[in-house]
Tab-separated table of C-alpha atoms in Angstrom:
chain	number	residue	atom	x	y	z
A	1	UNK	CA	0.037	-0.203	0.164
A	2	UNK	CA	1.220	3.727	-0.763
A	3	UNK	CA	1.575	5.919	1.810
A	4	UNK	CA	-0.263	8.924	1.621
A	5	UNK	CA	0.460	12.264	0.415
A	6	UNK	CA	-2.285	13.904	1.963
A	7	UNK	CA	-4.325	13.248	5.136
A	8	UNK	CA	-6.977	15.707	6.358
A	9	UNK	CA	-9.117	15.117	8.995
A	10	UNK	CA	-12.254	16.906	10.266
A	11	UNK	CA	-11.986	19.834	8.840
A	12	UNK	CA	-14.247	22.432	8.466
A	13	UNK	CA	-14.512	25.644	6.598
A	14	UNK	CA	-17.064	28.356	8.012
A	15	UNK	CA	-17.190	32.037	5.988
A	16	UNK	CA	-18.858	34.872	7.643
A	17	UNK	CA	-21.095	37.148	5.117
A	18	UNK	CA	-22.261	40.605	7.082
A	19	UNK	CA	-24.489	38.405	10.240
A	20	UNK	CA	-24.736	34.869	8.611
A	21	UNK	CA	-22.052	31.932	9.002
A	22	UNK	CA	-21.830	29.546	5.546
A	23	UNK	CA	-20.363	26.394	6.364
A	24	UNK	CA	-18.646	24.609	3.459
A	25	UNK	CA	-16.975	22.349	5.269
A	26	UNK	CA	-18.169	19.889	8.480
A	27	UNK	CA	-15.677	17.795	9.491
A	28	UNK	CA	-14.431	15.937	5.972
A	29	UNK	CA	-11.612	13.783	6.794
A	30	UNK	CA	-10.083	12.869	3.468
A	31	UNK	CA	-6.411	10.560	2.652
A	32	UNK	CA	-4.846	10.767	-1.449
A	33	UNK	CA	-1.944	7.978	-1.654
A	34	UNK	CA	1.001	9.021	-3.753
A	35	UNK	CA	1.473	7.612	-7.707
A	36	UNK	CA	-3.295	7.987	-6.341
A	37	UNK	CA	-5.386	9.307	-9.242
A	38	UNK	CA	-8.721	10.221	-7.847
A	39	UNK	CA	-10.935	12.585	-8.794
A	40	UNK	CA	-13.306	15.062	-6.578
A	41	UNK	CA	-17.423	15.087	-7.639
A	42	UNK	CA	-20.344	16.552	-6.239
A	43	UNK	CA	-23.264	19.112	-6.571
A	44	UNK	CA	-22.200	22.575	-6.455
A	45	UNK	CA	-22.380	24.100	-2.882
A	46	UNK	CA	-20.837	20.692	-1.992
A	47	UNK	CA	-17.652	22.016	-0.822
A	48	UNK	CA	-15.456	20.599	-3.988
A	49	UNK	CA	-13.963	24.111	-4.617
A	50	UNK	CA	-13.019	24.652	-1.064
A	51	UNK	CA	-11.561	21.512	-0.128
A	52	UNK	CA	-9.136	22.214	-3.588
A	53	UNK	CA	-8.579	25.289	-2.205
A	54	UNK	CA	-7.924	23.841	1.221
A	55	UNK	CA	-5.864	20.611	0.076
A	56	UNK	CA	-4.018	22.851	-2.524
A	57	UNK	CA	-2.817	25.327	-0.120
A	58	UNK	CA	-4.531	28.591	-1.530
A	59	UNK	CA	-6.554	28.980	1.669
A	60	UNK	CA	-6.507	28.014	5.124
A	61	UNK	CA	-9.601	25.269	7.934
A	62	UNK	CA	-11.308	27.318	10.204
A	63	UNK	CA	-10.334	24.140	12.139
A	64	UNK	CA	-8.883	20.211	11.571
A	65	UNK	CA	-6.168	19.150	10.763
A	66	UNK	CA	-3.761	18.763	7.336
A	67	UNK	CA	-0.631	16.982	6.000
A	68	UNK	CA	0.233	17.539	2.742
A	69	UNK	CA	3.660	15.665	1.859
A	70	UNK	CA	4.599	14.873	5.437
A	71	UNK	CA	4.044	18.483	6.587
A	72	UNK	CA	1.297	20.186	8.957
A	73	UNK	CA	0.356	22.552	7.130
A	74	UNK	CA	-3.536	23.068	8.125
A	75	UNK	CA	-2.083	26.247	10.507
A	76	UNK	CA	0.648	27.863	8.417
A	77	UNK	CA	0.757	31.911	7.932
A	78	UNK	CA	-0.162	32.953	4.102
A	79	UNK	CA	3.254	33.058	3.280
A	80	UNK	CA	4.472	29.547	4.251
A	81	UNK	CA	1.648	28.563	2.654
A	82	UNK	CA	3.068	30.103	-0.206
A	83	UNK	CA	6.499	28.571	-0.098
A	84	UNK	CA	5.251	24.723	-0.053
A	85	UNK	CA	2.176	25.727	-2.721
A	86	UNK	CA	5.540	26.635	-5.201
A	87	UNK	CA	7.428	23.283	-3.640
A	88	UNK	CA	4.570	20.439	-3.411
A	89	UNK	CA	1.446	21.571	-5.815
A	90	UNK	CA	0.943	21.904	-9.324
A	91	UNK	CA	-2.513	23.495	-10.538
A	92	UNK	CA	-4.247	23.292	-13.726
A	93	UNK	CA	-7.107	24.825	-14.513
A	94	UNK	CA	-10.172	24.888	-16.597
A	95	UNK	CA	-9.168	28.429	-18.566
A	96	UNK	CA	-5.147	27.837	-19.025
A	97	UNK	CA	-4.301	30.684	-17.071
A	98	UNK	CA	-1.541	31.982	-19.410
A	99	UNK	CA	0.318	34.949	-19.622
A	100	UNK	CA	-1.383	36.173	-22.968
A	101	UNK	CA	2.078	38.205	-23.864
A	102	UNK	CA	4.661	34.623	-23.283
A	103	UNK	CA	6.218	32.922	-25.053
A	104	UNK	CA	5.354	28.183	-23.656
A	105	UNK	CA	8.724	28.101	-22.336
A	106	UNK	CA	8.821	31.469	-20.246
A	107	UNK	CA	4.594	30.263	-18.946
A	108	UNK	CA	6.614	26.997	-18.075
A	109	UNK	CA	9.605	28.752	-16.185
A	110	UNK	CA	7.440	31.010	-13.943
A	111	UNK	CA	6.939	28.389	-10.739
A	112	UNK	CA	10.622	28.248	-11.079
A	113	UNK	CA	11.166	31.660	-11.016
A	114	UNK	CA	8.522	31.654	-8.258
A	115	UNK	CA	10.191	28.958	-6.185
A	116	UNK	CA	14.218	30.704	-6.518
A	117	UNK	CA	15.424	28.163	-8.616
A	118	UNK	CA	17.619	29.324	-11.246
A	119	UNK	CA	19.964	25.812	-12.381
A	120	UNK	CA	18.842	24.680	-15.364
A	121	UNK	CA	15.799	26.423	-15.469
A	122	UNK	CA	15.171	27.093	-19.178
A	123	UNK	CA	15.983	23.378	-19.471
A	124	UNK	CA	13.781	22.041	-17.372
A	125	UNK	CA	10.911	24.251	-18.608
A	126	UNK	CA	11.979	22.970	-21.786
A	127	UNK	CA	11.998	19.375	-20.762
A	128	UNK	CA	8.708	19.731	-19.044
A	129	UNK	CA	7.230	20.627	-22.509
A	130	UNK	CA	9.051	18.315	-24.820
A	131	UNK	CA	7.201	16.066	-22.197
A	132	UNK	CA	3.380	17.231	-23.053
A	133	UNK	CA	4.060	17.201	-26.637
A	134	UNK	CA	5.272	20.527	-27.592
A	135	UNK	CA	8.789	20.731	-28.683
A	136	UNK	CA	8.004	22.101	-31.707
A	137	UNK	CA	5.985	25.023	-29.731
A	138	UNK	CA	8.020	26.694	-27.534
A	139	UNK	CA	8.405	30.088	-28.574
A	140	UNK	CA	4.887	30.608	-29.438
A	141	UNK	CA	2.541	32.561	-27.580
A	142	UNK	CA	-0.783	31.859	-26.177
A	143	UNK	CA	-2.857	33.182	-29.090
A	144	UNK	CA	-1.083	31.408	-31.815
A	145	UNK	CA	-2.213	28.187	-29.918
A	146	UNK	CA	-5.087	26.118	-30.001
A	147	UNK	CA	-6.901	25.386	-26.622
A	148	UNK	CA	-5.154	21.631	-26.023
A	149	UNK	CA	-2.005	23.477	-26.946
A	150	UNK	CA	-2.582	25.866	-24.365
A	151	UNK	CA	-3.662	22.666	-22.044
A	152	UNK	CA	-0.705	21.331	-22.096
A	153	UNK	CA	1.922	24.337	-21.154
A	154	UNK	CA	-0.585	24.799	-18.398
A	155	UNK	CA	0.404	21.113	-17.756
A	156	UNK	CA	4.307	21.216	-18.670
A	157	UNK	CA	4.038	24.540	-15.574
A	158	UNK	CA	2.269	22.289	-13.301
A	159	UNK	CA	5.183	20.018	-13.947
A	160	UNK	CA	8.599	21.412	-14.033
A	161	UNK	CA	8.832	21.770	-10.255
A	162	UNK	CA	8.468	17.845	-9.990
A	163	UNK	CA	5.335	18.860	-7.037
A	164	UNK	CA	4.443	16.079	-4.995
A	165	UNK	CA	0.375	16.562	-6.461
A	166	UNK	CA	-1.041	17.972	-9.247
A	167	UNK	CA	-4.693	19.709	-8.780
A	168	UNK	CA	-6.792	19.738	-12.260
A	169	UNK	CA	-10.119	21.844	-11.801
A	170	UNK	CA	-11.896	20.986	-14.571
A	171	UNK	CA	-8.841	20.226	-16.851
A	172	UNK	CA	-11.003	19.412	-20.280
A	173	UNK	CA	-13.801	22.373	-19.588
A	174	UNK	CA	-13.440	24.158	-22.348
A	175	UNK	CA	-11.782	21.644	-24.541
A	176	UNK	CA	-14.079	19.508	-27.197
A	177	UNK	CA	-14.701	15.783	-26.079
A	178	UNK	CA	-11.634	14.623	-28.654
A	179	UNK	CA	-9.472	17.102	-27.508
A	180	UNK	CA	-10.336	16.935	-23.524
A	181	UNK	CA	-9.602	13.005	-24.101
A	182	UNK	CA	-6.010	13.790	-25.756
A	183	UNK	CA	-5.471	15.987	-22.538
A	184	UNK	CA	-6.667	12.573	-19.941
A	185	UNK	CA	-4.915	10.587	-22.029
A	186	UNK	CA	-1.722	12.770	-21.507
A	187	UNK	CA	-2.291	12.646	-17.693
A	188	UNK	CA	-3.099	9.407	-16.708
A	189	UNK	CA	0.272	8.576	-18.943
A	190	UNK	CA	2.199	10.903	-16.902
A	191	UNK	CA	0.641	9.443	-14.100
A	192	UNK	CA	1.618	6.064	-14.957
A	193	UNK	CA	5.291	7.514	-16.189
A	194	UNK	CA	6.128	9.865	-13.773
A	195	UNK	CA	4.270	8.676	-10.305
A	196	UNK	CA	2.638	12.059	-10.397
A	197	UNK	CA	-0.233	12.052	-7.590
A	198	UNK	CA	-3.079	13.382	-9.240
A	199	UNK	CA	-6.314	15.279	-8.002
A	200	UNK	CA	-8.968	16.123	-10.697
A	201	UNK	CA	-12.225	18.185	-9.687
A	202	UNK	CA	-14.629	17.568	-12.212
A	203	UNK	CA	-18.411	17.514	-12.836
A	204	UNK	CA	-17.596	15.356	-15.753
A	205	UNK	CA	-18.583	11.207	-14.929
A	206	UNK	CA	-17.103	10.302	-18.252
A	207	UNK	CA	-13.610	11.844	-16.608
A	208	UNK	CA	-14.146	10.619	-12.908
A	209	UNK	CA	-14.454	7.636	-14.085
A	210	UNK	CA	-10.779	7.286	-15.838
A	211	UNK	CA	-9.739	7.839	-12.044
A	212	UNK	CA	-8.784	4.765	-9.548
A	213	UNK	CA	-10.455	6.535	-6.558
A	214	UNK	CA	-14.029	8.874	-6.856
A	215	UNK	CA	-14.613	11.210	-4.198
A	216	UNK	CA	-18.048	12.730	-3.409
A	217	UNK	CA	-18.470	15.152	-1.944
A	218	UNK	CA	-21.965	16.451	-0.429
A	219	UNK	CA	-22.935	19.398	2.065
A	220	UNK	CA	-18.986	19.456	3.374
A	221	UNK	CA	-18.927	16.006	4.382
A	222	UNK	CA	-17.322	13.019	2.303
A	223	UNK	CA	-20.560	10.806	1.009
A	224	UNK	CA	-18.819	8.101	-0.906
A	225	UNK	CA	-15.263	7.028	-2.274
A	226	UNK	CA	-15.341	4.365	-4.825
A	227	UNK	CA	-15.899	4.260	-8.256
């Protein structure tokens, strides 16, 4: 049995909106194992986005514990969370989130710049683009790339720091079904070849069915786990 890379226990998240308290997470506990492909599903308002923000070190839980790759991170300061996020988490978004005036290579270099890693930075970014099949698009800017190619750049950017986990938020949501499946095939191949832990937040049952485990969230707790 692989060791867990994520151990979250009794997570709660309460947002205050004036005099009203909104309970987004209500004592949620979950484990994600190293090298696993896990899909997170749930209806709107179930707590999926809140959970992803906490697991990705973008937000703090109101209570509970969270261990990421062996480090307790639930109650760290924002600057500490930012440092861990840059080292241990790679993000892939539905909207790609690329810098429009930068080349594919410069976009992929960004996490290395933020982390202060200067050694072989350009070579590492170039290799990440080669790994996702874009060796002939390295100097292209996002507006010169198709949607599928832009998402491949985003995947390369997520991988370049060799993070403990990749978090993909609706990674095929802006793509047609054929290109979306190509992106899923690429993510699954990277998981198989590199052992990258992959967490996919999705509304698409066809995408979720390709994961090794589906975690279903409802009303701020885990409703079920399985396939």
